[in-house]
Amino acid sequence: MNIGELHRREYGRILASLIRLVRDFDLAEEALQEAFEVALAQWPEQGPPQNPVSWLISTARFKAIDRLRRRVMAREKDEEYVKLLAADAEGPVPVDTLRLIFTCCHPALAQETQVALTLRTICGLTTDEIAKAFLLPSPTLAQRLVRAKTKIRDAEIPYEVPEDHQLAERLHAVLEVVYLVFNEGYSASFGADWLRADLCAEAIRLGRLLNELLPAEGEPKGLLALMLFHDSRSQTRTDDAGELVLIEDQDRSRWNLAMIDEGSVLVERALRSRPLGRYAVQAAIAGLHAQARTAAATDWRQIAALYGVLAILDSSPVVELNRAVAVAMADGWEQGLALLETVDLPGYHLLPAARADLLRRLGRRSEAASAYRAAIGLVTNEAERRFLERRLRECEAEQLAGGPPTAS
């Protein structure tokens, strides 16, 4: 494993252990950065140590001691210095990572800050990488991270796993952050690229980590299954030119069967857990899509029923939008369109886009074209914009030709 891969895979675990030792985000990050710099200077010539992770923790610990020694000389934090000298630094402790995840996702922090802090500390992404992913100026993102760490320190947010009676509520926030990271990679909110494979991979890595650390919990299994089902199609969601390909038109022979098989095992376990969670139900829906070997074999009626269950667990306009589309596919375009008209999602481009698609399938091209224009006015991703514009041109061409309604 080279140093770059080691940084990507182990940064969060090492940092979690250092934060336990020094109780200071900035000191831990600075010491770990120095340790990696020493590794870059020494390992190419001397070769890597037998246990690179322990070497990095030990080196970072001594770098932190050096920094604290300088503070001690200025008559600051003598007690911390003594504690760190006596601290055990043999290797990462799994629960340290769990503590750090819950600290980063503490409800006292804004959700966008939780996401950024998780990517920085657990995943080891640089400030520039996170800023690029969310189209923020690097200084803005850096200030957001500084404020978050300051708030953790000043508010004395505990570096701990919540008690059992708090776990369900706090775990929800953690899972939400991981899914937000995945969604931003799976369907980027802004920019030219629709897919960000790096963010998807980081979210799946976090999902695996949560399952390892919380094996008795059902919802982490549901979330991981959901992400695996979605990611199994990642290679077929765009063509060679980077244009969107709808699920019904994707080459299913190229879907990742290993991911689908793993997700299938996980979702069965998640569905057996109690209480039943929303990620388990979403994973079941995604699994029905992933397991269908042809578009025609998709069990839309069961998908619509599962969206009804999801609406009970997690009522939201987005769930109702998806349920309306599933009903349209199962029971007819008119029934789906009637449900769609009851959904209120101002500013959400996928609502007029879904309406446009159903109107197009019904042959109501003039109305479909208007809905496509509304969706284009709201979309912020360039790949999605090109897809919607292509559909709009098709509608307009069919209007001019005066041909028969579009076949379903």
CSV table of C-alpha atoms in Angstrom, one decimal:
chain,number,residue,atom,x,y,z
A,1,MET,CA,0.0,0.0,0.0
A,2,ASN,CA,1.5,3.3,-1.0
A,3,ILE,CA,1.4,6.4,1.2
A,4,GLY,CA,-1.5,8.0,-0.8
A,5,GLU,CA,-3.6,4.9,-0.5
A,6,LEU,CA,-2.7,4.6,3.2
A,7,HIS,CA,-3.8,8.2,3.7
A,8,ARG,CA,-7.1,7.6,2.0
A,9,ARG,CA,-7.9,4.4,3.8
A,10,GLU,CA,-6.5,5.0,7.3
A,11,TYR,CA,-6.6,8.7,7.8
A,12,GLY,CA,-9.9,8.8,9.7
A,13,ARG,CA,-9.0,5.9,12.0
A,14,ILE,CA,-5.6,7.3,12.9
A,15,LEU,CA,-7.1,10.8,13.4
A,16,ALA,CA,-9.8,9.4,15.6
A,17,SER,CA,-7.2,7.8,17.9
A,18,LEU,CA,-5.1,11.0,18.0
A,19,ILE,CA,-8.2,13.1,18.9
A,20,ARG,CA,-8.8,10.7,21.8
A,21,LEU,CA,-5.3,11.2,23.0
A,22,VAL,CA,-5.0,15.0,22.6
A,23,ARG,CA,-8.7,16.1,22.8
A,24,ASP,CA,-8.0,18.8,20.2
A,25,PHE,CA,-9.0,18.5,16.5
A,26,ASP,CA,-6.5,21.0,15.3
A,27,LEU,CA,-3.6,19.6,17.2
A,28,ALA,CA,-4.4,16.1,16.1
A,29,GLU,CA,-4.7,17.2,12.4
A,30,GLU,CA,-1.5,19.2,12.5
A,31,ALA,CA,0.5,16.4,14.1
A,32,LEU,CA,-0.9,13.8,11.7
A,33,GLN,CA,-0.1,16.0,8.7
A,34,GLU,CA,3.5,16.3,10.0
A,35,ALA,CA,3.7,12.5,10.4
A,36,PHE,CA,2.7,11.9,6.8
A,37,GLU,CA,5.3,14.5,5.7
A,38,VAL,CA,8.0,12.5,7.6
A,39,ALA,CA,6.7,9.3,6.0
A,40,LEU,CA,6.9,10.9,2.5
A,41,ALA,CA,10.5,12.0,3.2
A,42,GLN,CA,11.7,8.7,4.8
A,43,TRP,CA,9.8,5.7,3.4
A,44,PRO,CA,10.9,6.0,-0.2
A,45,GLU,CA,14.6,5.6,0.8
A,46,GLN,CA,14.3,3.5,4.0
A,47,GLY,CA,11.2,1.5,3.1
A,48,PRO,CA,7.9,1.5,5.0
A,49,PRO,CA,7.8,0.2,8.6
A,50,GLN,CA,6.4,-3.2,9.4
A,51,ASN,CA,3.2,-1.6,10.8
A,52,PRO,CA,2.7,1.7,8.9
A,53,VAL,CA,-0.4,2.7,10.9
A,54,SER,CA,1.2,2.3,14.3
A,55,TRP,CA,4.3,4.1,13.0
A,56,LEU,CA,2.1,7.1,11.9
A,57,ILE,CA,0.2,7.2,15.2
A,58,SER,CA,3.4,7.0,17.2
A,59,THR,CA,5.1,9.7,15.1
A,60,ALA,CA,2.1,12.0,15.2
A,61,ARG,CA,1.9,11.5,19.0
A,62,PHE,CA,5.4,12.7,19.4
A,63,LYS,CA,4.8,15.6,17.0
A,64,ALA,CA,1.8,16.5,19.2
A,65,ILE,CA,4.1,16.2,22.3
A,66,ASP,CA,6.6,18.6,20.7
A,67,ARG,CA,3.8,21.1,20.1
A,68,LEU,CA,2.5,20.8,23.7
A,69,ARG,CA,6.0,21.0,25.1
A,70,ARG,CA,6.3,24.4,23.4
A,71,ARG,CA,3.0,25.4,25.0
A,72,VAL,CA,4.3,24.2,28.4
A,73,MET,CA,7.3,26.4,28.0
A,74,ALA,CA,4.8,29.2,27.6
A,75,ARG,CA,3.1,28.0,30.8
A,76,GLU,CA,0.1,26.6,29.0
A,77,LYS,CA,-1.6,23.2,29.2
A,78,ASP,CA,0.9,21.4,31.5
A,79,GLU,CA,-1.8,18.9,32.4
A,80,GLU,CA,-2.4,17.9,28.8
A,81,TYR,CA,1.3,17.4,28.2
A,82,VAL,CA,1.6,15.0,31.1
A,83,LYS,CA,-1.5,13.0,30.0
A,84,LEU,CA,-0.2,12.7,26.4
A,85,LEU,CA,3.2,11.5,27.6
A,86,ALA,CA,1.5,8.6,29.4
A,87,ALA,CA,-1.1,7.9,26.7
A,88,ASP,CA,-1.2,4.5,25.0
A,89,ALA,CA,-0.5,4.9,21.2
A,90,GLU,CA,-0.2,1.3,20.1
A,91,GLY,CA,-2.8,1.5,17.3
A,92,PRO,CA,-6.3,2.7,16.3
A,93,VAL,CA,-9.2,1.6,18.6
A,94,PRO,CA,-12.4,0.9,16.5
A,95,VAL,CA,-14.6,2.8,19.0
A,96,ASP,CA,-12.5,5.9,18.5
A,97,THR,CA,-13.8,6.1,14.9
A,98,LEU,CA,-17.4,5.7,16.1
A,99,ARG,CA,-16.8,8.5,18.7
A,100,LEU,CA,-15.5,10.8,16.0
A,101,ILE,CA,-18.4,10.1,13.6
A,102,PHE,CA,-20.9,11.0,16.3
A,103,THR,CA,-18.9,14.1,17.2
A,104,CYS,CA,-18.8,15.3,13.6
A,105,CYS,CA,-22.6,14.6,13.2
A,106,HIS,CA,-23.6,16.2,16.5
A,107,PRO,CA,-27.0,17.9,16.2
A,108,ALA,CA,-25.6,21.1,17.6
A,109,LEU,CA,-23.8,21.5,14.2
A,110,ALA,CA,-25.6,22.5,11.0
A,111,GLN,CA,-26.1,19.6,8.5
A,112,GLU,CA,-23.9,21.1,5.8
A,113,THR,CA,-21.2,21.4,8.5
A,114,GLN,CA,-21.7,17.8,9.6
A,115,VAL,CA,-21.1,16.7,6.0
A,116,ALA,CA,-18.0,18.8,5.5
A,117,LEU,CA,-16.5,17.8,8.9
A,118,THR,CA,-17.2,14.1,8.2
A,119,LEU,CA,-15.5,14.3,4.8
A,120,ARG,CA,-12.5,16.1,6.3
A,121,THR,CA,-11.9,14.0,9.4
A,122,ILE,CA,-13.3,10.6,8.7
A,123,CYS,CA,-12.6,10.3,5.0
A,124,GLY,CA,-9.4,12.4,4.9
A,125,LEU,CA,-10.5,14.6,2.0
A,126,THR,CA,-8.7,17.9,1.7
A,127,THR,CA,-10.4,21.2,2.2
A,128,ASP,CA,-10.0,21.9,-1.5
A,129,GLU,CA,-11.5,18.5,-2.5
A,130,ILE,CA,-14.6,19.1,-0.3
A,131,ALA,CA,-15.0,22.7,-1.5
A,132,LYS,CA,-14.8,21.5,-5.1
A,133,ALA,CA,-17.4,18.8,-4.5
A,134,PHE,CA,-19.9,21.3,-3.2
A,135,LEU,CA,-18.8,24.2,-5.5
A,136,LEU,CA,-17.7,26.4,-2.6
A,137,PRO,CA,-14.7,28.7,-2.4
A,138,SER,CA,-12.0,26.9,-0.4
A,139,PRO,CA,-11.7,29.8,2.1
A,140,THR,CA,-15.4,29.6,2.7
A,141,LEU,CA,-15.2,25.8,3.4
A,142,ALA,CA,-12.1,26.3,5.5
A,143,GLN,CA,-13.9,28.9,7.7
A,144,ARG,CA,-16.9,26.5,8.1
A,145,LEU,CA,-14.6,23.8,9.3
A,146,VAL,CA,-12.8,26.2,11.7
A,147,ARG,CA,-16.1,27.3,13.2
A,148,ALA,CA,-17.3,23.7,13.6
A,149,LYS,CA,-14.2,22.7,15.5
A,150,THR,CA,-14.4,25.8,17.6
A,151,LYS,CA,-18.0,25.1,18.4
A,152,ILE,CA,-17.1,21.5,19.4
A,153,ARG,CA,-14.4,22.8,21.7
A,154,ASP,CA,-16.3,25.7,23.2
A,155,ALA,CA,-19.6,23.9,23.7
A,156,GLU,CA,-17.7,20.9,25.1
A,157,ILE,CA,-19.4,18.5,22.7
A,158,PRO,CA,-18.5,15.1,24.1
A,159,TYR,CA,-16.2,12.9,22.1
A,160,GLU,CA,-18.3,9.7,22.8
A,161,VAL,CA,-20.8,7.2,21.5
A,162,PRO,CA,-24.3,8.2,22.7
A,163,GLU,CA,-25.9,6.1,25.4
A,164,ASP,CA,-28.4,3.4,24.2
A,165,HIS,CA,-31.4,5.6,24.9
A,166,GLN,CA,-29.9,8.4,22.7
A,167,LEU,CA,-28.5,6.2,19.9
A,168,ALA,CA,-31.6,5.9,17.7
A,169,GLU,CA,-32.0,9.7,17.4
A,170,ARG,CA,-28.2,10.4,17.0
A,171,LEU,CA,-27.7,7.5,14.6
A,172,HIS,CA,-30.4,9.0,12.3
A,173,ALA,CA,-28.2,12.1,11.9
A,174,VAL,CA,-25.1,10.1,11.2
A,175,LEU,CA,-26.9,8.0,8.5
A,176,GLU,CA,-28.4,11.1,7.0
A,177,VAL,CA,-24.9,12.6,6.6
A,178,VAL,CA,-23.5,9.5,5.0
A,179,TYR,CA,-26.4,9.3,2.6
A,180,LEU,CA,-26.0,13.0,1.7
A,181,VAL,CA,-22.4,12.4,0.8
A,182,PHE,CA,-23.5,9.4,-1.4
A,183,ASN,CA,-26.2,11.4,-3.1
A,184,GLU,CA,-23.9,14.3,-3.9
A,185,GLY,CA,-21.6,11.7,-5.6
A,186,TYR,CA,-24.5,9.8,-7.3
A,187,SER,CA,-26.3,12.8,-8.7
A,188,ALA,CA,-24.1,15.9,-8.2
A,189,SER,CA,-26.2,19.0,-7.4
A,190,PHE,CA,-24.1,21.3,-9.6
A,191,GLY,CA,-21.5,21.3,-12.3
A,192,ALA,CA,-20.8,19.5,-15.5
A,193,ASP,CA,-20.3,16.0,-14.0
A,194,TRP,CA,-23.4,14.0,-13.0
A,195,LEU,CA,-21.4,11.4,-11.1
A,196,ARG,CA,-18.7,11.8,-8.5
A,197,ALA,CA,-17.4,8.3,-8.0
A,198,ASP,CA,-15.0,9.4,-5.2
A,199,LEU,CA,-17.8,10.7,-3.0
A,200,CYS,CA,-19.9,7.5,-3.7
A,201,ALA,CA,-16.9,5.4,-2.7
A,202,GLU,CA,-16.3,7.4,0.5
A,203,ALA,CA,-20.0,7.1,1.5
A,204,ILE,CA,-19.9,3.3,0.9
A,205,ARG,CA,-16.7,3.0,3.0
A,206,LEU,CA,-18.4,4.9,5.8
A,207,GLY,CA,-21.4,2.6,5.5
A,208,ARG,CA,-19.3,-0.4,5.8
A,209,LEU,CA,-17.5,1.1,8.8
A,210,LEU,CA,-20.8,1.8,10.6
A,211,ASN,CA,-21.9,-1.8,10.0
A,212,GLU,CA,-18.7,-3.1,11.5
A,213,LEU,CA,-19.0,-0.8,14.5
A,214,LEU,CA,-22.7,-1.3,15.1
A,215,PRO,CA,-23.5,-4.9,14.0
A,216,ALA,CA,-26.7,-5.1,16.0
A,217,GLU,CA,-28.3,-2.1,14.3
A,218,GLY,CA,-30.6,-2.6,11.3
A,219,GLU,CA,-30.6,0.8,9.6
A,220,PRO,CA,-26.9,0.9,8.8
A,221,LYS,CA,-27.4,-2.4,6.9
A,222,GLY,CA,-30.3,-0.8,5.0
A,223,LEU,CA,-28.3,2.3,4.1
A,224,LEU,CA,-25.3,0.3,2.9
A,225,ALA,CA,-27.6,-2.0,0.8
A,226,LEU,CA,-29.3,1.1,-0.7
A,227,MET,CA,-26.0,2.6,-1.7
A,228,LEU,CA,-24.7,-0.7,-3.1
A,229,PHE,CA,-27.8,-1.2,-5.2
A,230,HIS,CA,-27.5,2.3,-6.6
A,231,ASP,CA,-23.8,2.2,-7.2
A,232,SER,CA,-24.1,-1.2,-9.0
A,233,ARG,CA,-25.5,0.8,-11.9
A,234,SER,CA,-22.9,3.6,-11.9
A,235,GLN,CA,-21.1,2.4,-15.0
A,236,THR,CA,-24.3,2.4,-17.1
A,237,ARG,CA,-25.9,5.7,-16.0
A,238,THR,CA,-24.1,7.8,-18.6
A,239,ASP,CA,-23.0,6.9,-22.1
A,240,ASP,CA,-19.5,7.4,-23.6
A,241,ALA,CA,-20.2,11.1,-24.2
A,242,GLY,CA,-21.3,11.7,-20.6
A,243,GLU,CA,-25.0,11.9,-21.5
A,244,LEU,CA,-27.7,10.5,-19.1
A,245,VAL,CA,-29.1,7.0,-19.7
A,246,LEU,CA,-32.4,6.2,-18.0
A,247,ILE,CA,-32.6,3.0,-16.0
A,248,GLU,CA,-35.0,1.5,-18.6
A,249,ASP,CA,-32.4,1.9,-21.3
A,250,GLN,CA,-29.3,0.8,-19.3
A,251,ASP,CA,-27.3,-2.3,-20.3
A,252,ARG,CA,-28.1,-4.5,-17.3
A,253,SER,CA,-25.4,-7.0,-18.3
A,254,ARG,CA,-22.9,-4.4,-17.1
A,255,TRP,CA,-24.4,-3.9,-13.7
A,256,ASN,CA,-22.2,-5.0,-10.8
A,257,LEU,CA,-23.6,-8.3,-9.7
A,258,ALA,CA,-21.3,-8.6,-6.7
A,259,MET,CA,-22.7,-5.4,-5.3
A,260,ILE,CA,-26.3,-6.5,-6.0
A,261,ASP,CA,-25.7,-9.8,-4.2
A,262,GLU,CA,-24.1,-8.1,-1.2
A,263,GLY,CA,-27.0,-5.6,-1.1
A,264,SER,CA,-29.6,-8.4,-1.3
A,265,VAL,CA,-28.2,-10.1,1.8
A,266,LEU,CA,-28.0,-6.8,3.7
A,267,VAL,CA,-31.5,-5.7,2.9
A,268,GLU,CA,-33.0,-9.0,4.0
A,269,ARG,CA,-31.3,-8.6,7.4
A,270,ALA,CA,-32.4,-4.9,7.6
A,271,LEU,CA,-36.0,-5.8,6.9
A,272,ARG,CA,-36.0,-8.3,9.7
A,273,SER,CA,-34.8,-5.7,12.2
A,274,ARG,CA,-37.2,-3.9,14.5
A,275,PRO,CA,-38.3,-1.2,14.4
A,276,LEU,CA,-38.5,-1.2,10.6
A,277,GLY,CA,-36.5,1.8,9.3
A,278,ARG,CA,-36.8,4.0,6.2
A,279,TYR,CA,-33.4,3.0,4.8
A,280,ALA,CA,-34.4,-0.7,4.9
A,281,VAL,CA,-37.6,0.1,2.9
A,282,GLN,CA,-35.7,2.4,0.4
A,283,ALA,CA,-33.1,-0.4,0.0
A,284,ALA,CA,-35.9,-2.9,-0.7
A,285,ILE,CA,-37.2,-0.6,-3.5
A,286,ALA,CA,-33.7,-0.2,-5.0
A,287,GLY,CA,-33.2,-4.0,-4.7
A,288,LEU,CA,-36.3,-4.6,-6.8
A,289,HIS,CA,-34.9,-2.4,-9.6
A,290,ALA,CA,-31.4,-3.9,-9.3
A,291,GLN,CA,-32.6,-7.6,-9.3
A,292,ALA,CA,-34.9,-7.1,-12.4
A,293,ARG,CA,-32.9,-8.6,-15.3
A,294,THR,CA,-35.0,-6.5,-17.8
A,295,ALA,CA,-36.9,-3.3,-17.5
A,296,ALA,CA,-40.1,-5.1,-18.3
A,297,ALA,CA,-39.5,-7.5,-15.4
A,298,THR,CA,-39.5,-4.7,-12.8
A,299,ASP,CA,-42.2,-5.3,-10.2
A,300,TRP,CA,-43.7,-1.8,-10.2
A,301,ARG,CA,-46.7,-2.8,-8.2
A,302,GLN,CA,-44.6,-3.9,-5.3
A,303,ILE,CA,-42.4,-0.8,-5.6
A,304,ALA,CA,-45.5,1.4,-5.4
A,305,ALA,CA,-46.7,-0.6,-2.3
A,306,LEU,CA,-43.3,-0.1,-0.7
A,307,TYR,CA,-43.4,3.6,-1.3
A,308,GLY,CA,-46.7,3.6,0.5
A,309,VAL,CA,-45.0,2.0,3.5
A,310,LEU,CA,-42.2,4.5,3.2
A,311,ALA,CA,-44.7,7.3,3.2
A,312,ILE,CA,-45.9,6.1,6.6
A,313,LEU,CA,-42.4,5.9,8.0
A,314,ASP,CA,-41.1,9.1,6.4
A,315,SER,CA,-43.8,11.2,4.9
A,316,SER,CA,-42.3,13.8,2.5
A,317,PRO,CA,-43.2,15.3,-0.8
A,318,VAL,CA,-40.2,13.6,-2.4
A,319,VAL,CA,-41.5,10.2,-1.3
A,320,GLU,CA,-45.0,11.1,-2.7
A,321,LEU,CA,-43.3,12.1,-6.0
A,322,ASN,CA,-41.6,8.7,-6.3
A,323,ARG,CA,-44.8,6.9,-5.3
A,324,ALA,CA,-46.7,8.7,-8.0
A,325,VAL,CA,-44.2,7.6,-10.7
A,326,ALA,CA,-44.3,4.0,-9.4
A,327,VAL,CA,-48.1,4.1,-9.6
A,328,ALA,CA,-47.9,5.4,-13.1
A,329,MET,CA,-45.7,2.5,-14.1
A,330,ALA,CA,-47.9,0.0,-12.4
A,331,ASP,CA,-51.4,1.3,-13.0
A,332,GLY,CA,-51.2,3.7,-15.9
A,333,TRP,CA,-50.0,7.2,-16.7
A,334,GLU,CA,-53.2,9.0,-15.9
A,335,GLN,CA,-53.4,7.6,-12.4
A,336,GLY,CA,-49.7,8.5,-11.7
A,337,LEU,CA,-50.3,12.0,-13.2
A,338,ALA,CA,-53.3,12.5,-10.9
A,339,LEU,CA,-51.2,11.7,-7.9
A,340,LEU,CA,-48.3,13.9,-9.1
A,341,GLU,CA,-50.6,16.9,-9.3
A,342,THR,CA,-51.1,16.7,-5.5
A,343,VAL,CA,-47.4,16.9,-4.8
A,344,ASP,CA,-46.0,20.3,-3.6
A,345,LEU,CA,-42.3,20.7,-4.2
A,346,PRO,CA,-41.6,24.3,-5.3
A,347,GLY,CA,-38.1,24.7,-6.8
A,348,TYR,CA,-37.5,21.0,-7.2
A,349,HIS,CA,-36.7,20.3,-10.8
A,350,LEU,CA,-37.6,16.6,-10.7
A,351,LEU,CA,-41.3,17.3,-10.1
A,352,PRO,CA,-41.9,19.1,-13.4
A,353,ALA,CA,-39.5,16.6,-15.1
A,354,ALA,CA,-41.6,13.7,-13.9
A,355,ARG,CA,-44.8,15.5,-14.9
A,356,ALA,CA,-43.2,16.2,-18.3
A,357,ASP,CA,-42.3,12.5,-18.8
A,358,LEU,CA,-45.9,11.3,-18.0
A,359,LEU,CA,-47.4,13.9,-20.3
A,360,ARG,CA,-45.0,12.9,-23.0
A,361,ARG,CA,-46.0,9.2,-22.6
A,362,LEU,CA,-49.7,10.3,-22.8
A,363,GLY,CA,-49.0,12.1,-26.1
A,364,ARG,CA,-49.8,15.5,-24.5
A,365,ARG,CA,-46.8,17.1,-26.1
A,366,SER,CA,-47.6,20.8,-25.7
A,367,GLU,CA,-48.1,20.3,-22.0
A,368,ALA,CA,-45.0,18.1,-21.8
A,369,ALA,CA,-42.9,20.8,-23.5
A,370,SER,CA,-44.1,23.4,-21.0
A,371,ALA,CA,-43.2,21.1,-18.1
A,372,TYR,CA,-39.8,20.4,-19.6
A,373,ARG,CA,-39.1,24.1,-19.8
A,374,ALA,CA,-40.1,24.5,-16.2
A,375,ALA,CA,-37.7,21.7,-15.2
A,376,ILE,CA,-34.9,23.2,-17.3
A,377,GLY,CA,-35.4,26.5,-15.5
A,378,LEU,CA,-34.8,24.8,-12.2
A,379,VAL,CA,-32.0,22.2,-12.9
A,380,THR,CA,-28.5,23.1,-11.8
A,381,ASN,CA,-26.5,20.1,-13.1
A,382,GLU,CA,-25.3,20.4,-16.7
A,383,ALA,CA,-25.7,16.7,-17.6
A,384,GLU,CA,-29.3,16.7,-16.4
A,385,ARG,CA,-30.0,20.0,-18.2
A,386,ARG,CA,-28.7,18.5,-21.5
A,387,PHE,CA,-31.0,15.5,-21.0
A,388,LEU,CA,-34.1,17.6,-20.4
A,389,GLU,CA,-33.2,19.9,-23.3
A,390,ARG,CA,-33.0,16.8,-25.6
A,391,ARG,CA,-36.4,15.6,-24.4
A,392,LEU,CA,-37.8,19.1,-25.0
A,393,ARG,CA,-36.5,19.1,-28.6
A,394,GLU,CA,-38.1,15.7,-29.2
A,395,CYS,CA,-41.4,17.0,-28.0
A,396,GLU,CA,-41.2,20.1,-30.1
A,397,ALA,CA,-40.3,18.1,-33.2
A,398,GLU,CA,-43.2,15.7,-32.6
A,399,GLN,CA,-45.5,18.7,-32.2
A,400,LEU,CA,-44.4,20.1,-35.5
A,401,ALA,CA,-44.7,16.7,-37.2
A,402,GLY,CA,-48.1,16.1,-35.8
A,403,GLY,CA,-47.5,12.3,-35.5
A,404,PRO,CA,-49.2,9.8,-33.2
A,405,PRO,CA,-48.7,10.0,-29.5
A,406,THR,CA,-45.5,8.7,-28.1
A,407,ALA,CA,-45.6,4.9,-27.4
A,408,SER,CA,-45.3,3.8,-23.9
